mmCIF file of C-alpha atoms in Angstrom:
data_model
loop_
_atom_site.group_PDB
_atom_site.id
_atom_site.type_symbol
_atom_site.label_atom_id
_atom_site.label_comp_id
_atom_site.label_asym_id
_atom_site.label_seq_id
_atom_site.Cartn_x
_atom_site.Cartn_y
_atom_site.Cartn_z
ATOM 1 C CA MET H 1 25.159 233.245 123.081
ATOM 2 C CA ARG H 2 23.507 234.143 126.418
ATOM 3 C CA ARG H 3 23.668 230.899 128.433
ATOM 4 C CA ARG H 4 27.092 228.982 128.640
ATOM 5 C CA GLY H 5 27.765 225.349 129.443
ATOM 6 C CA VAL H 6 28.962 224.700 133.044
ATOM 7 C CA SER H 7 32.192 222.871 133.133
ATOM 8 C CA ALA H 8 32.325 219.545 135.140
ATOM 9 C CA GLY H 9 35.150 220.854 137.007
ATOM 10 C CA GLY H 10 32.829 223.647 138.573
ATOM 11 C CA LEU H 11 30.351 221.129 139.452
ATOM 12 C CA ASP H 12 32.547 218.934 141.143
ATOM 13 C CA THR H 13 32.916 221.041 143.924
ATOM 14 C CA LEU H 14 29.422 221.649 144.511
ATOM 15 C CA VAL H 15 28.325 217.803 144.448
ATOM 16 C CA ASP H 16 31.169 216.292 146.283
ATOM 17 C CA PRO H 17 29.982 215.023 149.511
ATOM 18 C CA VAL H 18 31.583 216.809 152.600
ATOM 19 C CA ASP H 19 32.547 213.524 154.350
ATOM 20 C CA GLY H 20 35.055 212.051 151.934
ATOM 21 C CA PRO H 21 35.636 211.105 148.429
ATOM 22 C CA GLN H 22 33.013 209.095 146.460
ATOM 23 C CA GLU H 23 33.633 206.611 143.598
ATOM 24 C CA PRO H 24 35.396 208.523 140.786
ATOM 25 C CA ALA H 25 32.724 207.423 138.014
ATOM 26 C CA ALA H 26 30.560 210.254 136.808
ATOM 27 C CA PRO H 27 30.664 212.584 139.437
ATOM 28 C CA VAL H 28 28.709 215.137 137.594
ATOM 29 C CA VAL H 29 25.401 212.915 137.728
ATOM 30 C CA ALA H 30 25.965 212.008 141.331
ATOM 31 C CA PRO H 31 23.004 212.711 143.436
ATOM 32 C CA PRO H 32 23.017 215.668 145.667
ATOM 33 C CA ALA H 33 25.534 215.455 148.726
ATOM 34 C CA PRO H 34 23.670 214.642 151.812
ATOM 35 C CA VAL H 35 23.128 217.908 153.712
ATOM 36 C CA ARG H 36 22.865 217.743 157.488
ATOM 37 C CA LEU H 37 19.292 219.409 157.744
ATOM 38 C CA GLN H 38 16.483 218.594 160.399
ATOM 39 C CA THR H 39 13.946 217.065 158.025
ATOM 40 C CA GLU H 40 11.327 215.942 160.710
ATOM 41 C CA PHE H 41 9.716 218.060 163.360
ATOM 42 C CA THR H 42 7.493 216.742 166.181
ATOM 43 C CA PHE H 43 4.218 218.697 167.363
ATOM 44 C CA GLN H 44 1.334 218.490 169.701
ATOM 45 C CA LEU H 45 -2.046 219.224 168.267
ATOM 46 C CA PRO H 46 -4.033 221.899 170.246
ATOM 47 C CA ARG H 47 -6.970 219.696 170.561
ATOM 48 C CA GLY H 48 -6.295 216.225 168.980
ATOM 49 C CA TYR H 49 -7.501 213.733 166.305
ATOM 50 C CA VAL H 50 -10.458 211.422 167.639
ATOM 51 C CA ASP H 51 -10.470 208.270 165.898
ATOM 52 C CA GLU H 52 -13.405 205.767 165.440
ATOM 53 C CA ASP H 53 -12.753 204.152 168.868
ATOM 54 C CA GLY H 54 -12.772 207.590 170.605
ATOM 55 C CA THR H 55 -8.933 207.503 171.031
ATOM 56 C CA VAL H 56 -7.382 211.088 170.933
ATOM 57 C CA HIS H 57 -4.140 211.278 169.232
ATOM 58 C CA ARG H 58 -2.257 214.698 169.906
ATOM 59 C CA HIS H 59 1.537 213.995 169.347
ATOM 60 C CA GLY H 60 2.888 213.596 165.842
ATOM 61 C CA SER H 61 5.576 214.634 163.309
ATOM 62 C CA MET H 62 5.762 216.236 159.991
ATOM 63 C CA ARG H 63 8.668 216.065 157.616
ATOM 64 C CA LEU H 64 9.705 218.829 155.355
ATOM 65 C CA ALA H 65 7.933 219.329 152.042
ATOM 66 C CA THR H 66 9.528 218.606 148.476
ATOM 67 C CA ALA H 67 8.596 219.733 145.145
ATOM 68 C CA ARG H 68 7.138 216.220 144.721
ATOM 69 C CA ASP H 69 4.739 216.697 147.453
ATOM 70 C CA GLU H 70 3.319 219.860 146.280
ATOM 71 C CA LEU H 71 2.920 218.860 142.626
ATOM 72 C CA ALA H 72 1.425 215.438 143.284
ATOM 73 C CA PRO H 73 -1.822 216.772 144.920
ATOM 74 C CA LEU H 74 -2.478 218.937 141.713
ATOM 75 C CA VAL H 75 -3.324 215.899 139.640
ATOM 76 C CA ASP H 76 -5.587 214.700 142.508
ATOM 77 C CA LEU H 77 -9.211 214.586 141.526
ATOM 78 C CA ARG H 78 -10.378 215.919 144.760
ATOM 79 C CA VAL H 79 -7.986 218.880 144.565
ATOM 80 C CA LYS H 80 -9.074 219.407 140.864
ATOM 81 C CA GLN H 81 -12.808 219.660 142.024
ATOM 82 C CA ASN H 82 -11.981 221.622 145.258
ATOM 83 C CA PRO H 83 -8.764 223.674 145.353
ATOM 84 C CA ALA H 84 -9.370 224.198 149.200
ATOM 85 C CA TYR H 85 -8.594 220.203 149.309
ATOM 86 C CA LEU H 86 -5.115 220.895 148.335
ATOM 87 C CA SER H 87 -3.748 221.540 151.861
ATOM 88 C CA ILE H 88 -5.411 218.296 153.186
ATOM 89 C CA VAL H 89 -3.630 216.061 150.494
ATOM 90 C CA LEU H 90 -0.468 217.961 151.124
ATOM 91 C CA LEU H 91 -0.734 217.645 155.026
ATOM 92 C CA SER H 92 -1.424 213.718 154.552
ATOM 93 C CA LEU H 93 1.764 213.399 152.590
ATOM 94 C CA VAL H 94 4.073 215.354 155.191
ATOM 95 C CA VAL H 95 2.444 214.253 158.424
ATOM 96 C CA THR H 96 4.247 211.056 159.083
ATOM 97 C CA ARG H 97 2.754 210.129 162.463
ATOM 98 C CA LEU H 98 -0.369 211.137 164.552
ATOM 99 C CA GLY H 99 -0.366 209.550 167.794
ATOM 100 C CA THR H 100 -0.424 205.863 166.882
ATOM 101 C CA ILE H 101 -1.421 206.316 163.322
ATOM 102 C CA THR H 102 1.663 205.821 161.190
ATOM 103 C CA GLN H 103 -0.368 205.780 157.943
ATOM 104 C CA VAL H 104 -1.901 209.429 157.888
ATOM 105 C CA ARG H 105 -4.425 209.552 154.983
ATOM 106 C CA ALA H 106 -6.178 212.429 153.565
ATOM 107 C CA GLU H 107 -9.543 211.170 155.274
ATOM 108 C CA VAL H 108 -7.724 211.454 158.601
ATOM 109 C CA VAL H 109 -6.598 215.250 157.932
ATOM 110 C CA GLU H 110 -10.125 215.955 156.759
ATOM 111 C CA ARG H 111 -11.655 214.810 159.974
ATOM 112 C CA LEU H 112 -9.370 216.949 162.172
ATOM 113 C CA PHE H 113 -10.897 219.859 164.262
ATOM 114 C CA ALA H 114 -10.693 223.181 162.310
ATOM 115 C CA SER H 115 -8.074 224.493 165.038
ATOM 116 C CA ASP H 116 -5.907 221.527 164.697
ATOM 117 C CA LEU H 117 -5.929 221.800 160.726
ATOM 118 C CA ALA H 118 -5.076 225.540 161.198
ATOM 119 C CA PHE H 119 -2.282 224.607 163.541
ATOM 120 C CA LEU H 120 -0.825 222.197 160.956
ATOM 121 C CA GLN H 121 -1.075 224.604 157.966
ATOM 122 C CA ASP H 122 0.730 226.962 160.188
ATOM 123 C CA LEU H 123 3.454 224.605 161.182
ATOM 124 C CA TYR H 124 3.850 223.614 157.550
ATOM 125 C CA ARG H 125 4.340 227.191 156.662
ATOM 126 C CA ARG H 126 6.914 227.533 159.277
ATOM 127 C CA ILE H 127 9.085 224.747 158.729
ATOM 128 C CA ASN H 128 9.008 225.025 155.034
ATOM 129 C CA ALA H 129 9.809 228.606 154.965
ATOM 130 C CA GLU H 130 11.832 229.223 158.056
ATOM 131 C CA GLY H 131 13.206 225.882 158.830
ATOM 132 C CA HIS H 132 12.136 225.609 162.523
ATOM 133 C CA THR H 133 9.079 226.064 164.868
ATOM 134 C CA LEU H 134 10.282 228.820 166.912
ATOM 135 C CA ALA H 135 8.875 232.228 167.222
ATOM 136 C CA GLU H 136 10.181 235.189 168.570
ATOM 137 C CA VAL H 137 7.996 236.991 171.179
ATOM 138 C CA THR H 138 8.086 239.908 173.537
ATOM 139 C CA CYS H 139 6.900 239.881 177.055
ATOM 140 C CA PRO H 140 4.287 242.639 177.400
ATOM 141 C CA SER H 141 5.345 243.733 180.785
ATOM 142 C CA CYS H 142 9.054 243.369 180.994
ATOM 143 C CA GLU H 143 9.643 243.817 177.112
ATOM 144 C CA SER H 144 12.457 241.172 177.159
ATOM 145 C CA VAL H 145 12.402 239.197 173.909
ATOM 146 C CA PHE H 146 12.278 235.344 173.902
ATOM 147 C CA GLU H 147 11.739 232.484 171.716
ATOM 148 C CA VAL H 148 8.743 230.050 172.100
ATOM 149 C CA ASP H 149 8.609 226.634 170.375
ATOM 150 C CA LEU H 150 5.131 226.659 168.529
ATOM 151 C CA ALA H 151 5.255 222.760 168.163
ATOM 152 C CA GLY H 152 4.654 222.444 171.817
ATOM 153 C CA GLY H 153 7.812 220.404 172.336
ATOM 154 C CA ARG H 154 11.350 219.708 171.621
ATOM 155 C CA PRO H 155 12.200 219.442 167.968
ATOM 156 C CA GLY H 156 12.202 215.925 166.789
ATOM 157 C CA GLU H 157 15.203 214.090 165.783
ATOM 158 C CA SER H 158 14.971 213.032 162.077
ATOM 159 C CA MET L 1 0.425 227.679 151.893
ATOM 160 C CA THR L 2 2.647 226.209 149.244
ATOM 161 C CA TYR L 3 5.420 227.307 146.886
ATOM 162 C CA GLY L 4 3.393 227.709 143.874
ATOM 163 C CA ALA L 5 3.571 225.233 140.916
ATOM 164 C CA ASP L 6 4.831 227.471 138.281
ATOM 165 C CA ARG L 7 7.833 228.451 140.300
ATOM 166 C CA LEU L 8 8.295 224.819 141.265
ATOM 167 C CA GLN L 9 8.385 223.877 137.851
ATOM 168 C CA GLU L 10 10.711 226.376 137.137
ATOM 169 C CA GLU L 11 13.360 225.555 139.904
ATOM 170 C CA VAL L 12 13.159 221.908 139.041
ATOM 171 C CA SER L 13 13.870 222.666 135.432
ATOM 172 C CA TYR L 14 16.654 225.034 136.186
ATOM 173 C CA VAL L 15 18.325 222.541 138.343
ATOM 174 C CA ALA L 16 17.889 219.639 135.771
ATOM 175 C CA TYR L 17 19.095 221.876 132.871
ATOM 176 C CA HIS L 18 22.385 222.497 134.510
ATOM 177 C CA PHE L 19 23.334 219.730 136.814
ATOM 178 C CA HIS L 20 21.594 216.945 134.813
ATOM 179 C CA TRP L 21 20.328 215.208 138.018
ATOM 180 C CA PRO L 22 17.449 212.757 137.462
ATOM 181 C CA ARG L 23 14.058 214.242 137.813
ATOM 182 C CA ALA L 24 13.086 212.196 140.842
ATOM 183 C CA GLU L 25 16.145 213.263 142.684
ATOM 184 C CA ILE L 26 15.394 217.046 142.243
ATOM 185 C CA LEU L 27 11.636 216.445 143.087
ATOM 186 C CA ASP L 28 12.695 214.927 146.455
ATOM 187 C CA LEU L 29 14.946 217.607 147.570
ATOM 188 C CA THR L 30 13.422 219.703 150.263
ATOM 189 C CA HIS L 31 12.640 223.456 149.556
ATOM 190 C CA ALA L 32 15.603 224.797 151.292
ATOM 191 C CA GLU L 33 17.906 222.442 149.574
ATOM 192 C CA ARG L 34 16.595 223.144 146.129
ATOM 193 C CA ALA L 35 16.634 226.887 146.685
ATOM 194 C CA ARG L 36 20.240 226.538 147.757
ATOM 195 C CA TYR L 37 21.121 224.609 144.443
ATOM 196 C CA VAL L 38 19.347 227.252 142.329
ATOM 197 C CA GLY L 39 21.503 230.062 143.954
ATOM 198 C CA GLU L 40 24.480 228.208 143.309
ATOM 199 C CA ILE L 41 23.702 227.611 139.892
ATOM 200 C CA ALA L 42 22.971 231.349 139.423
ATOM 201 C CA ARG L 43 26.255 232.072 141.075
ATOM 202 C CA ILE L 44 28.083 229.895 138.739
ATOM 203 C CA ASN L 45 26.412 231.423 135.569
ATOM 204 C CA THR L 46 27.153 234.994 136.853
ATOM 205 C CA ARG L 47 30.621 234.086 137.462
ATOM 206 C CA MET L 48 31.176 232.424 134.054
ATOM 207 C CA ASN L 49 29.301 235.212 132.056
ATOM 208 C CA GLU L 50 31.445 238.006 133.994
ATOM 209 C CA GLY L 51 34.712 236.078 132.934
ATOM 210 C CA GLN L 52 33.606 236.066 129.358
#
């Protein structure tokens, strides 16, 4: 037999929350323990989204993506017809705020300037692959190494 | 830009199969959290198989 069952004892140590005991009932099916993790990142768009009234929205925030976020667009008709639309739908799910807009729909994302769209795609990659928005750079004249925040501001509190 | 649907299905199934968490809970884990549990399961399995 290749695969063996995992004992509940082994799992208990994994799913127990760090901050104290939980109710004794069914510890194996308990939801994942809360992990201290920055899940939301603020950003500043290079150009900004211009809405119907001409108002420019530059500051926003993006949350970390989940498996649900990445699987949901695959059944979207627009994505089925045009796979390039995937990142538009995906960004509309994880961008939680853009200026005063709190319901960021795909229609908003697709009206962004190309440079802002590229910026958000890069930010998405960074926070989901690396978990932060910092990039290590080297000064070309003195060659000292330091970090810059590509989101253009302090990381937001979740 | 994304993780890859096949890989995602595989990881979600892996966690579901071993931990029996509800589908919705696993889908809503961030990539980093899910990857961590996948790693922990792999470690548990390795440890148990070695002890066989």
